[in-house]
PDB file of C-alpha atoms in Angstrom:
ATOM      1  CA  MET A   1      -0.298  -0.060   0.061  1.00 71.00           C
ATOM      2  CA  SER A   2       1.264   3.565  -1.214  1.00 81.00           C
ATOM      3  CA  LEU A   3       1.383   5.962   1.766  1.00 89.00           C
ATOM      4  CA  PRO A   4      -0.642   9.244   1.155  1.00 91.00           C
ATOM      5  CA  ALA A   5       1.721  12.414   0.420  1.00 92.00           C
ATOM      6  CA  ALA A   6       3.095  13.799   3.800  1.00 93.00           C
ATOM      7  CA  GLU A   7       1.370  17.234   2.811  1.00 95.00           C
ATOM      8  CA  GLN A   8      -1.540  15.812   3.168  1.00 96.00           C
ATOM      9  CA  VAL A   9      -1.088  14.041   6.408  1.00 96.00           C
ATOM     10  CA  ARG A  10      -0.067  16.899   7.710  1.00 97.00           C
ATOM     11  CA  ALA A  11      -3.370  18.786   6.874  1.00 98.00           C
ATOM     12  CA  ALA A  12      -5.579  16.025   8.495  1.00 98.00           C
ATOM     13  CA  GLY A  13      -3.056  16.398  11.548  1.00 98.00           C
ATOM     14  CA  ALA A  14      -3.439  20.018  12.164  1.00 98.00           C
ATOM     15  CA  VAL A  15      -7.685  19.818  11.422  1.00 98.00           C
ATOM     16  CA  LEU A  16      -7.526  17.280  14.379  1.00 98.00           C
ATOM     17  CA  ALA A  17      -5.462  19.004  16.231  1.00 98.00           C
ATOM     18  CA  THR A  18      -7.559  22.190  16.338  1.00 98.00           C
ATOM     19  CA  GLU A  19     -10.426  20.076  16.783  1.00 98.00           C
ATOM     20  CA  ALA A  20      -8.644  18.272  19.888  1.00 98.00           C
ATOM     21  CA  SER A  21      -8.268  21.324  20.936  1.00 97.00           C
ATOM     22  CA  ARG A  22     -12.003  22.204  21.325  1.00 98.00           C
ATOM     23  CA  PHE A  23     -12.979  19.566  22.511  1.00 98.00           C
ATOM     24  CA  SER A  24     -10.970  19.331  25.226  1.00 97.00           C
ATOM     25  CA  GLY A  25     -11.824  22.906  26.508  1.00 97.00           C
ATOM     26  CA  TYR A  26     -15.058  21.514  26.604  1.00 97.00           C
ATOM     27  CA  GLY A  27     -13.948  18.761  29.158  1.00 97.00           C
ATOM     28  CA  TRP A  28     -14.582  15.896  26.525  1.00 98.00           C
ATOM     29  CA  MET A  29     -10.972  15.224  25.888  1.00 97.00           C
ATOM     30  CA  ARG A  30      -9.118  15.437  29.577  1.00 95.00           C
ATOM     31  CA  GLY A  31      -5.727  14.231  29.731  1.00 93.00           C
ATOM     32  CA  THR A  32      -5.001  11.851  27.128  1.00 94.00           C
ATOM     33  CA  ALA A  33      -8.646  10.458  26.548  1.00 95.00           C
ATOM     34  CA  GLY A  34     -10.528  10.604  23.062  1.00 96.00           C
ATOM     35  CA  ASN A  35      -8.941  10.155  19.337  1.00 96.00           C
ATOM     36  CA  LEU A  36     -10.343  11.628  16.680  1.00 98.00           C
ATOM     37  CA  SER A  37      -9.524  10.350  13.022  1.00 98.00           C
ATOM     38  CA  LEU A  38      -9.855  11.633   9.373  1.00 98.00           C
ATOM     39  CA  VAL A  39     -10.588   9.453   6.152  1.00 98.00           C
ATOM     40  CA  ILE A  40      -7.244  10.206   3.810  1.00 97.00           C
ATOM     41  CA  ASP A  41      -8.102   7.624   1.335  1.00 96.00           C
ATOM     42  CA  ARG A  42     -11.310   5.435   0.486  1.00 95.00           C
ATOM     43  CA  ASP A  43      -9.936   2.446  -1.488  1.00 93.00           C
ATOM     44  CA  PRO A  44      -8.237   0.779   0.170  1.00 95.00           C
ATOM     45  CA  LEU A  45      -9.055   2.871   3.168  1.00 97.00           C
ATOM     46  CA  VAL A  46      -6.818   5.003   5.091  1.00 97.00           C
ATOM     47  CA  LEU A  47      -7.347   7.105   7.877  1.00 98.00           C
ATOM     48  CA  ALA A  48      -5.345   9.717   9.926  1.00 97.00           C
ATOM     49  CA  VAL A  49      -5.952   8.716  13.448  1.00 97.00           C
ATOM     50  CA  THR A  50      -4.701  10.754  16.603  1.00 96.00           C
ATOM     51  CA  ALA A  51      -1.757   9.203  18.156  1.00 94.00           C
ATOM     52  CA  SER A  52      -1.941   7.541  21.453  1.00 92.00           C
ATOM     53  CA  GLY A  53      -0.948   8.572  24.917  1.00 93.00           C
ATOM     54  CA  LEU A  54      -0.521  12.340  24.157  1.00 94.00           C
ATOM     55  CA  GLU A  55      -2.420  15.069  25.895  1.00 95.00           C
ATOM     56  CA  LYS A  56      -5.408  16.051  23.760  1.00 95.00           C
ATOM     57  CA  SER A  57      -4.997  19.910  24.212  1.00 96.00           C
ATOM     58  CA  GLU A  58      -1.460  20.271  22.614  1.00 97.00           C
ATOM     59  CA  LEU A  59      -1.464  17.606  19.623  1.00 97.00           C
ATOM     60  CA  THR A  60       0.423  19.363  16.441  1.00 97.00           C
ATOM     61  CA  ASP A  61      -0.084  18.201  12.862  1.00 97.00           C
ATOM     62  CA  ARG A  62       2.821  15.934  13.818  1.00 96.00           C
ATOM     63  CA  ASP A  63       0.277  13.658  16.066  1.00 97.00           C
ATOM     64  CA  VAL A  64      -1.395  11.495  13.940  1.00 97.00           C
ATOM     65  CA  VAL A  65      -0.510   8.113  12.799  1.00 97.00           C
ATOM     66  CA  LEU A  66      -2.108   6.310   9.474  1.00 97.00           C
ATOM     67  CA  ILE A  67      -3.984   2.930   9.796  1.00 97.00           C
ATOM     68  CA  ASP A  68      -5.635   0.524   7.287  1.00 97.00           C
ATOM     69  CA  GLY A  69      -9.078  -0.563   7.587  1.00 96.00           C
ATOM     70  CA  GLY A  70      -8.405  -3.104  10.287  1.00 95.00           C
ATOM     71  CA  GLY A  71      -7.099   0.069  12.351  1.00 95.00           C
ATOM     72  CA  ARG A  72      -3.536  -0.924  11.927  1.00 94.00           C
ATOM     73  CA  SER A  73      -0.275   1.046  11.435  1.00 94.00           C
ATOM     74  CA  ILE A  74       0.491   1.027   7.702  1.00 95.00           C
ATOM     75  CA  ASP A  75       3.826   3.780   8.032  1.00 94.00           C
ATOM     76  CA  PRO A  76       6.708   1.387   8.776  1.00 92.00           C
ATOM     77  CA  THR A  77       8.734   4.266   9.690  1.00 93.00           C
ATOM     78  CA  ASP A  78       6.165   5.214  12.197  1.00 93.00           C
ATOM     79  CA  PRO A  79       6.442   3.694  15.390  1.00 92.00           C
ATOM     80  CA  ARG A  80       4.097   5.269  17.138  1.00 92.00           C
ATOM     81  CA  PRO A  81       1.081   3.335  17.997  1.00 88.00           C
ATOM     82  CA  PRO A  82      -2.409   4.696  17.005  1.00 87.00           C
ATOM     83  CA  SER A  83      -4.999   4.783  19.820  1.00 84.00           C
ATOM     84  CA  ALA A  84      -6.546   2.160  21.191  1.00 86.00           C
ATOM     85  CA  GLU A  85     -10.234   2.223  19.201  1.00 95.00           C
ATOM     86  CA  ALA A  86      -8.448   3.029  15.776  1.00 96.00           C
ATOM     87  CA  GLY A  87     -10.082  -0.345  14.463  1.00 97.00           C
ATOM     88  CA  LEU A  88     -13.629   0.911  15.532  1.00 98.00           C
ATOM     89  CA  HIS A  89     -12.963   4.383  13.814  1.00 98.00           C
ATOM     90  CA  ALA A  90     -11.673   2.590  10.289  1.00 98.00           C
ATOM     91  CA  HIS A  91     -14.875   0.431  11.070  1.00 98.00           C
ATOM     92  CA  ILE A  92     -17.018   3.017  11.400  1.00 98.00           C
ATOM     93  CA  ALA A  93     -16.019   5.398   8.314  1.00 98.00           C
ATOM     94  CA  ALA A  94     -16.494   1.757   5.941  1.00 98.00           C
ATOM     95  CA  ARG A  95     -19.741   0.850   7.580  1.00 97.00           C
ATOM     96  CA  THR A  96     -21.318   4.389   7.179  1.00 98.00           C
ATOM     97  CA  GLY A  97     -18.910   6.387   4.300  1.00 97.00           C
ATOM     98  CA  ALA A  98     -18.330   8.956   7.055  1.00 98.00           C
ATOM     99  CA  GLY A  99     -15.057  10.870   6.526  1.00 98.00           C
ATOM    100  CA  ALA A 100     -14.364  12.162  10.104  1.00 98.00           C
ATOM    101  CA  VAL A 101     -14.859   9.818  13.070  1.00 98.00           C
ATOM    102  CA  PHE A 102     -14.892  11.777  16.866  1.00 98.00           C
ATOM    103  CA  HIS A 103     -14.228   9.830  20.049  1.00 98.00           C
ATOM    104  CA  VAL A 104     -14.807  12.443  23.005  1.00 98.00           C
ATOM    105  CA  HIS A 105     -15.265  11.256  26.695  1.00 97.00           C
ATOM    106  CA  ALA A 106     -18.393  13.917  27.368  1.00 98.00           C
ATOM    107  CA  PHE A 107     -19.623  13.021  30.722  1.00 98.00           C
ATOM    108  CA  ASP A 108     -23.509  13.556  30.363  1.00 98.00           C
ATOM    109  CA  ALA A 109     -22.922  10.793  27.238  1.00 98.00           C
ATOM    110  CA  VAL A 110     -22.117   8.194  29.771  1.00 98.00           C
ATOM    111  CA  VAL A 111     -24.377   9.099  32.269  1.00 98.00           C
ATOM    112  CA  ALA A 112     -27.083   8.494  29.730  1.00 98.00           C
ATOM    113  CA  GLY A 113     -25.672   5.259  28.703  1.00 98.00           C
ATOM    114  CA  HIS A 114     -25.516   3.864  32.219  1.00 97.00           C
ATOM    115  CA  ARG A 115     -29.697   5.133  32.613  1.00 98.00           C
ATOM    116  CA  TRP A 116     -30.721   4.297  29.407  1.00 98.00           C
ATOM    117  CA  PRO A 117     -28.687   1.205  28.144  1.00 98.00           C
ATOM    118  CA  GLU A 118     -31.029  -0.146  25.377  1.00 98.00           C
ATOM    119  CA  GLY A 119     -30.911   3.461  23.730  1.00 98.00           C
ATOM    120  CA  VAL A 120     -31.660   7.422  24.772  1.00 98.00           C
ATOM    121  CA  ALA A 121     -34.896   8.158  23.402  1.00 97.00           C
ATOM    122  CA  ILE A 122     -35.408  12.191  21.890  1.00 97.00           C
ATOM    123  CA  ARG A 123     -38.503  13.331  20.617  1.00 96.00           C
ATOM    124  CA  ASP A 124     -39.752  16.714  20.085  1.00 96.00           C
ATOM    125  CA  MET A 125     -36.297  18.515  20.388  1.00 96.00           C
ATOM    126  CA  GLU A 126     -35.508  21.516  17.850  1.00 97.00           C
ATOM    127  CA  MET A 127     -31.711  20.455  18.033  1.00 97.00           C
ATOM    128  CA  LEU A 128     -32.549  16.648  16.396  1.00 97.00           C
ATOM    129  CA  LYS A 129     -32.711  19.082  13.085  1.00 96.00           C
ATOM    130  CA  GLY A 130     -28.846  19.117  13.542  1.00 96.00           C
ATOM    131  CA  ILE A 131     -28.859  15.772  13.336  1.00 96.00           C
ATOM    132  CA  GLY A 132     -31.195  15.484  10.401  1.00 93.00           C
ATOM    133  CA  HIS A 133     -34.073  14.214  11.876  1.00 95.00           C
ATOM    134  CA  ARG A 134     -37.266  16.072  12.481  1.00 93.00           C
ATOM    135  CA  ALA A 135     -37.863  18.526  15.502  1.00 94.00           C
ATOM    136  CA  HIS A 136     -41.421  17.522  15.972  1.00 93.00           C
ATOM    137  CA  ASP A 137     -43.337  13.690  15.399  1.00 91.00           C
ATOM    138  CA  GLU A 138     -39.946  11.427  15.464  1.00 93.00           C
ATOM    139  CA  THR A 139     -38.437   9.276  18.013  1.00 94.00           C
ATOM    140  CA  VAL A 140     -34.692   9.076  17.534  1.00 96.00           C
ATOM    141  CA  VAL A 141     -32.555   6.544  19.451  1.00 98.00           C
ATOM    142  CA  ILE A 142     -28.767   7.243  20.033  1.00 98.00           C
ATOM    143  CA  PRO A 143     -27.744   3.567  20.370  1.00 98.00           C
ATOM    144  CA  VAL A 144     -25.592   1.948  23.229  1.00 98.00           C
ATOM    145  CA  ILE A 145     -23.174  -0.882  23.273  1.00 98.00           C
ATOM    146  CA  ASP A 146     -21.479  -2.266  25.603  1.00 98.00           C
ATOM    147  CA  ASN A 147     -17.553  -1.664  26.636  1.00 97.00           C
ATOM    148  CA  HIS A 148     -14.987  -3.903  25.379  1.00 97.00           C
ATOM    149  CA  GLN A 149     -11.095  -3.591  24.869  1.00 95.00           C
ATOM    150  CA  ASP A 150     -11.496  -5.988  21.824  1.00 96.00           C
ATOM    151  CA  MET A 151     -12.196  -3.649  18.911  1.00 96.00           C
ATOM    152  CA  THR A 152     -13.499  -6.391  16.506  1.00 96.00           C
ATOM    153  CA  VAL A 153     -15.860  -6.778  19.415  1.00 98.00           C
ATOM    154  CA  GLU A 154     -17.230  -3.425  19.548  1.00 98.00           C
ATOM    155  CA  ALA A 155     -17.109  -3.244  15.586  1.00 98.00           C
ATOM    156  CA  ALA A 156     -19.868  -6.338  15.986  1.00 98.00           C
ATOM    157  CA  ARG A 157     -21.775  -4.462  18.535  1.00 98.00           C
ATOM    158  CA  PHE A 158     -21.888  -1.334  16.245  1.00 98.00           C
ATOM    159  CA  ASP A 159     -23.484  -3.421  13.670  1.00 98.00           C
ATOM    160  CA  GLU A 160     -26.191  -4.728  15.642  1.00 98.00           C
ATOM    161  CA  VAL A 161     -27.234  -0.861  16.293  1.00 98.00           C
ATOM    162  CA  TYR A 162     -26.597   0.581  13.266  1.00 98.00           C
ATOM    163  CA  VAL A 163     -29.428   1.938  11.419  1.00 95.00           C
ATOM    164  CA  PRO A 164     -28.383   2.706   7.679  1.00 95.00           C
ATOM    165  CA  ALA A 165     -29.836   6.107   6.003  1.00 93.00           C
ATOM    166  CA  THR A 166     -33.024   5.002   4.165  1.00 93.00           C
ATOM    167  CA  ASP A 167     -35.010   7.680   1.176  1.00 90.00           C
ATOM    168  CA  ASP A 168     -37.369   8.848   4.612  1.00 88.00           C
ATOM    169  CA  VAL A 169     -35.188   8.482   7.333  1.00 90.00           C
ATOM    170  CA  PRO A 170     -31.630   9.818   7.727  1.00 93.00           C
ATOM    171  CA  GLU A 171     -29.009   7.529  10.238  1.00 97.00           C
ATOM    172  CA  VAL A 172     -28.429   8.599  13.674  1.00 98.00           C
ATOM    173  CA  PRO A 173     -24.474   9.489  13.024  1.00 98.00           C
ATOM    174  CA  ALA A 174     -24.069   8.801  16.916  1.00 98.00           C
ATOM    175  CA  LEU A 175     -22.968   6.163  19.372  1.00 98.00           C
ATOM    176  CA  ILE A 176     -22.461   5.642  23.243  1.00 98.00           C
ATOM    177  CA  VAL A 177     -20.288   3.688  24.573  1.00 98.00           C
ATOM    178  CA  ALA A 178     -21.703   2.458  27.885  1.00 98.00           C
ATOM    179  CA  ASN A 179     -18.803   3.713  30.862  1.00 97.00           C
ATOM    180  CA  HIS A 180     -16.944   4.899  28.295  1.00 97.00           C
ATOM    181  CA  GLY A 181     -18.013   7.940  25.717  1.00 98.00           C
ATOM    182  CA  MET A 182     -19.535   8.787  22.442  1.00 98.00           C
ATOM    183  CA  TYR A 183     -18.816   8.592  18.947  1.00 98.00           C
ATOM    184  CA  ALA A 184     -20.099  10.777  16.365  1.00 98.00           C
ATOM    185  CA  TRP A 185     -19.463  10.786  12.583  1.00 98.00           C
ATOM    186  CA  GLY A 186     -19.937  13.140   9.238  1.00 98.00           C
ATOM    187  CA  GLU A 187     -18.336  13.440   6.042  1.00 98.00           C
ATOM    188  CA  ASP A 188     -16.185  15.484   6.988  1.00 98.00           C
ATOM    189  CA  ALA A 189     -14.654  17.304  10.086  1.00 98.00           C
ATOM    190  CA  ALA A 190     -17.096  20.090  10.524  1.00 98.00           C
ATOM    191  CA  ALA A 191     -20.038  17.701  10.162  1.00 98.00           C
ATOM    192  CA  ALA A 192     -18.937  15.381  12.725  1.00 98.00           C
ATOM    193  CA  ARG A 193     -18.186  17.883  14.749  1.00 98.00           C
ATOM    194  CA  ARG A 194     -21.728  19.360  14.398  1.00 98.00           C
ATOM    195  CA  HIS A 195     -23.166  15.721  15.272  1.00 98.00           C
ATOM    196  CA  LEU A 196     -21.078  15.325  18.473  1.00 98.00           C
ATOM    197  CA  GLU A 197     -21.635  19.080  20.149  1.00 98.00           C
ATOM    198  CA  ILE A 198     -25.726  18.309  18.919  1.00 98.00           C
ATOM    199  CA  ALA A 199     -25.457  14.990  20.557  1.00 98.00           C
ATOM    200  CA  GLU A 200     -24.203  15.387  23.392  1.00 98.00           C
ATOM    201  CA  TRP A 201     -26.397  18.738  24.032  1.00 98.00           C
ATOM    202  CA  LEU A 202     -29.374  16.621  23.424  1.00 98.00           C
ATOM    203  CA  LEU A 203     -27.938  13.641  26.144  1.00 98.00           C
ATOM    204  CA  ARG A 204     -27.201  16.322  28.380  1.00 98.00           C
ATOM    205  CA  PHE A 205     -30.915  17.787  28.128  1.00 97.00           C
ATOM    206  CA  GLN A 206     -32.291  14.471  28.994  1.00 97.00           C
ATOM    207  CA  VAL A 207     -29.749  13.609  31.487  1.00 98.00           C
ATOM    208  CA  ALA A 208     -30.483  16.918  33.161  1.00 97.00           C
ATOM    209  CA  THR A 209     -34.767  16.701  33.035  1.00 96.00           C
ATOM    210  CA  ARG A 210     -35.407  12.912  33.278  1.00 87.00           C
TER     211      ARG A 210
END
């Protein structure tokens, strides 16, 4: 597999560093927690994902690792490991067609997953428009899966709850991993950020009012 151009990887790293700094400011990526990825190539699938063990508020454009569709590092000259959840990032990108996948440890998402382990149902909220759904007369469920250290297990659990978009109903571009955190994705970094921020707001409302 040929590697993407260094300039392309650095550009992806700069985007992810900016997003990580933003989410760290929200308290969603404390210390080394969380990981973010961007799709660089689709065939074969190649993602830039934040490197493991780094303070997320201090990332630079060099702090990404290239992975394949199985979450494995593909650059033999780079000894750094990708984030532990890299395999799930790659699976979500492949399964949904997303161009960016963001994983954070937002507190209210963890609480919501604990409180509603079968999924968090949300209805009649104006903010649902921000994740592509109707503000009224539709119940949107953000799915919850159990946490596991093996990303092949997590990928299978994702497939069990993921509902692809149809002509009538868009997908729900967010997922809670119980006792862990949440994922959101979109066609690019801006869409993934929007979906993440809006899903977190909706979950925070549910936790505060139920």
